[in-house]
mmCIF file of C-alpha atoms in Angstrom:
data_model
loop_
_atom_site.group_PDB
_atom_site.id
_atom_site.type_symbol
_atom_site.label_atom_id
_atom_site.label_comp_id
_atom_site.label_asym_id
_atom_site.label_seq_id
_atom_site.Cartn_x
_atom_site.Cartn_y
_atom_site.Cartn_z
ATOM 1 C CA MET A 182 163.698 14.581 296.171
ATOM 2 C CA THR A 183 165.154 16.350 293.182
ATOM 3 C CA ALA A 184 167.834 18.967 293.193
ATOM 4 C CA GLN A 185 166.781 22.574 293.335
ATOM 5 C CA PRO A 186 168.844 25.345 291.730
ATOM 6 C CA GLN A 187 170.506 26.445 294.992
ATOM 7 C CA TYR A 188 171.934 22.949 295.510
ATOM 8 C CA GLU A 189 173.151 22.651 291.918
ATOM 9 C CA THR A 190 174.797 26.081 292.181
ATOM 10 C CA ALA A 191 176.483 25.234 295.487
ATOM 11 C CA VAL A 192 177.831 21.950 294.116
ATOM 12 C CA ALA A 193 179.111 23.640 290.934
ATOM 13 C CA ARG A 194 180.974 26.222 293.047
ATOM 14 C CA TYR A 195 182.337 23.421 295.232
ATOM 15 C CA PHE A 196 183.900 21.663 292.235
ATOM 16 C CA GLU A 197 185.240 24.957 290.874
ATOM 17 C CA ALA A 198 187.127 25.356 294.159
ATOM 18 C CA TRP A 199 188.459 21.779 294.175
ATOM 19 C CA ASN A 200 189.652 22.078 290.568
ATOM 20 C CA ALA A 201 191.195 25.576 290.762
ATOM 21 C CA THR A 202 194.956 25.061 290.464
ATOM 22 C CA ASP A 203 196.115 28.688 290.582
ATOM 23 C CA PRO A 204 196.377 29.842 294.235
ATOM 24 C CA GLU A 205 194.624 33.166 293.586
ATOM 25 C CA ALA A 206 191.823 31.540 291.582
ATOM 26 C CA ARG A 207 191.516 28.858 294.281
ATOM 27 C CA ALA A 208 191.176 31.485 297.020
ATOM 28 C CA LYS A 209 188.428 33.264 295.064
ATOM 29 C CA ALA A 210 186.639 29.987 294.348
ATOM 30 C CA VAL A 211 186.799 28.925 298.008
ATOM 31 C CA ALA A 212 185.364 32.302 299.073
ATOM 32 C CA ALA A 213 182.558 31.947 296.519
ATOM 33 C CA ALA A 214 181.732 28.397 297.634
ATOM 34 C CA TRP A 215 182.089 28.550 301.445
ATOM 35 C CA THR A 216 181.068 30.934 304.196
ATOM 36 C CA GLU A 217 183.992 32.583 306.020
ATOM 37 C CA ASP A 218 183.767 30.030 308.846
ATOM 38 C CA GLY A 219 182.775 27.153 306.555
ATOM 39 C CA GLY A 220 184.158 23.725 307.316
ATOM 40 C CA TYR A 221 185.211 20.518 305.620
ATOM 41 C CA THR A 222 185.477 17.146 307.358
ATOM 42 C CA ASP A 223 186.373 13.794 305.815
ATOM 43 C CA PRO A 224 188.428 10.815 307.054
ATOM 44 C CA LEU A 225 191.675 12.688 306.254
ATOM 45 C CA ALA A 226 190.888 16.315 307.155
ATOM 46 C CA ASP A 227 188.903 18.475 309.549
ATOM 47 C CA VAL A 228 189.353 22.167 308.737
ATOM 48 C CA SER A 229 187.461 25.444 308.802
ATOM 49 C CA GLY A 230 187.943 28.871 307.295
ATOM 50 C CA HIS A 231 188.987 29.873 303.802
ATOM 51 C CA ASP A 232 192.753 29.553 304.352
ATOM 52 C CA GLN A 233 192.534 26.021 305.745
ATOM 53 C CA LEU A 234 190.064 24.968 303.047
ATOM 54 C CA ALA A 235 192.375 26.262 300.305
ATOM 55 C CA ALA A 236 195.308 24.442 301.932
ATOM 56 C CA VAL A 237 193.438 21.112 301.984
ATOM 57 C CA ILE A 238 192.522 21.527 298.322
ATOM 58 C CA ALA A 239 196.125 22.404 297.405
ATOM 59 C CA GLY A 240 197.306 19.332 299.323
ATOM 60 C CA ALA A 241 194.943 17.049 297.410
ATOM 61 C CA GLN A 242 196.153 18.535 294.135
ATOM 62 C CA GLU A 243 199.785 17.946 295.158
ATOM 63 C CA GLN A 244 199.008 14.355 296.106
ATOM 64 C CA PHE A 245 197.153 13.716 292.822
ATOM 65 C CA PRO A 246 198.772 15.865 290.121
ATOM 66 C CA GLY A 247 196.981 15.691 286.790
ATOM 67 C CA PHE A 248 193.649 14.745 288.382
ATOM 68 C CA VAL A 249 190.365 16.666 288.572
ATOM 69 C CA PHE A 250 187.283 16.212 290.701
ATOM 70 C CA ARG A 251 184.177 15.331 288.717
ATOM 71 C CA HIS A 252 180.599 15.323 289.954
ATOM 72 C CA THR A 253 178.788 12.050 289.230
ATOM 73 C CA GLY A 254 175.104 11.276 289.499
ATOM 74 C CA THR A 255 172.573 13.832 290.639
ATOM 75 C CA VAL A 256 172.346 16.256 293.541
ATOM 76 C CA ASP A 257 169.698 15.336 296.108
ATOM 77 C CA GLY A 258 168.667 18.013 298.573
ATOM 78 C CA HIS A 259 166.094 19.254 301.040
ATOM 79 C CA HIS A 260 165.910 22.123 303.498
ATOM 80 C CA HIS A 261 169.502 23.454 303.582
ATOM 81 C CA THR A 262 171.182 20.071 303.055
ATOM 82 C CA ALA A 263 172.282 18.255 299.898
ATOM 83 C CA ARG A 264 174.270 15.158 298.974
ATOM 84 C CA PHE A 265 176.138 14.203 295.827
ATOM 85 C CA THR A 266 178.757 11.771 294.529
ATOM 86 C CA TRP A 267 182.108 12.476 292.911
ATOM 87 C CA GLU A 268 185.243 10.912 291.458
ATOM 88 C CA LEU A 269 188.864 11.995 291.240
ATOM 89 C CA VAL A 270 189.711 11.476 287.561
ATOM 90 C CA SER A 271 193.065 11.339 285.763
ATOM 91 C CA THR A 272 193.215 13.798 282.868
ATOM 92 C CA ALA A 273 195.782 11.477 281.214
ATOM 93 C CA ASP A 274 193.895 8.180 281.099
ATOM 94 C CA GLY A 275 190.436 8.757 282.621
ATOM 95 C CA SER A 276 191.039 6.415 285.546
ATOM 96 C CA ALA A 277 189.261 7.320 288.775
ATOM 97 C CA PRO A 278 191.102 5.781 291.737
ATOM 98 C CA VAL A 279 189.213 7.802 294.349
ATOM 99 C CA ALA A 280 185.450 8.247 294.686
ATOM 100 C CA GLY A 281 183.040 9.234 297.382
ATOM 101 C CA PHE A 282 180.027 11.242 298.402
ATOM 102 C CA ASP A 283 179.627 14.474 300.280
ATOM 103 C CA VAL A 284 176.843 15.995 302.341
ATOM 104 C CA ILE A 285 176.746 19.789 302.439
ATOM 105 C CA THR A 286 174.827 22.229 304.583
ATOM 106 C CA LEU A 287 174.112 25.632 303.092
ATOM 107 C CA ALA A 288 173.932 29.025 304.742
ATOM 108 C CA GLU A 289 171.147 31.480 303.934
ATOM 109 C CA ASP A 290 173.295 33.095 301.210
ATOM 110 C CA GLY A 291 173.632 29.758 299.378
ATOM 111 C CA ARG A 292 177.281 29.204 300.271
ATOM 112 C CA ILE A 293 178.437 26.058 302.013
ATOM 113 C CA ARG A 294 178.493 26.126 305.794
ATOM 114 C CA SER A 295 179.787 22.562 306.215
ATOM 115 C CA VAL A 296 180.856 19.516 304.228
ATOM 116 C CA LEU A 297 180.923 15.953 305.503
ATOM 117 C CA GLY A 298 182.890 13.814 303.066
ATOM 118 C CA PHE A 299 182.928 10.038 302.766
ATOM 119 C CA LEU A 300 185.413 7.990 300.759
ATOM 120 C CA ASP A 301 183.909 5.026 298.912
ATOM 121 C CA ARG A 302 186.961 4.068 296.826
ATOM 122 C CA VAL A 303 190.619 4.778 297.621
ATOM 123 C CA PRO A 304 193.856 3.448 296.140
ATOM 124 C CA ALA A 305 195.345 0.429 297.863
ATOM 125 C CA ALA A 306 198.232 1.208 300.151
ATOM 126 C CA PRO A 307 201.611 0.100 298.812
ATOM 127 C CA THR A 308 202.856 -3.118 300.348
ATOM 128 C CA ALA A 309 206.393 -3.456 301.601
#
């Protein structure tokens, strides 16, 4: 299948939220991307609601300062579900130590109802 405009729009809003560094801008971006009870689940988080979503995003930004999320590949969707790949990219040197793919379910208004995230590449844990 090929991406339809509603999937492309939802994914663009999703990345706007993940890359918004100002708390007020982040809150607005989260509200534009997710329904009020929208959720996000990956191996490290399982949250719902705008406040928890914004907190998870802020936490990722604190853990990886100077990095941005970048969509890679194409969006593939059908019915109210879409999948896409992404990388977490350093603005300093272009390295991308984290990558994965997400599956989103959309509500009737085009906002995200749920995200299931999968991590394909993560940094190695420091050894003692």
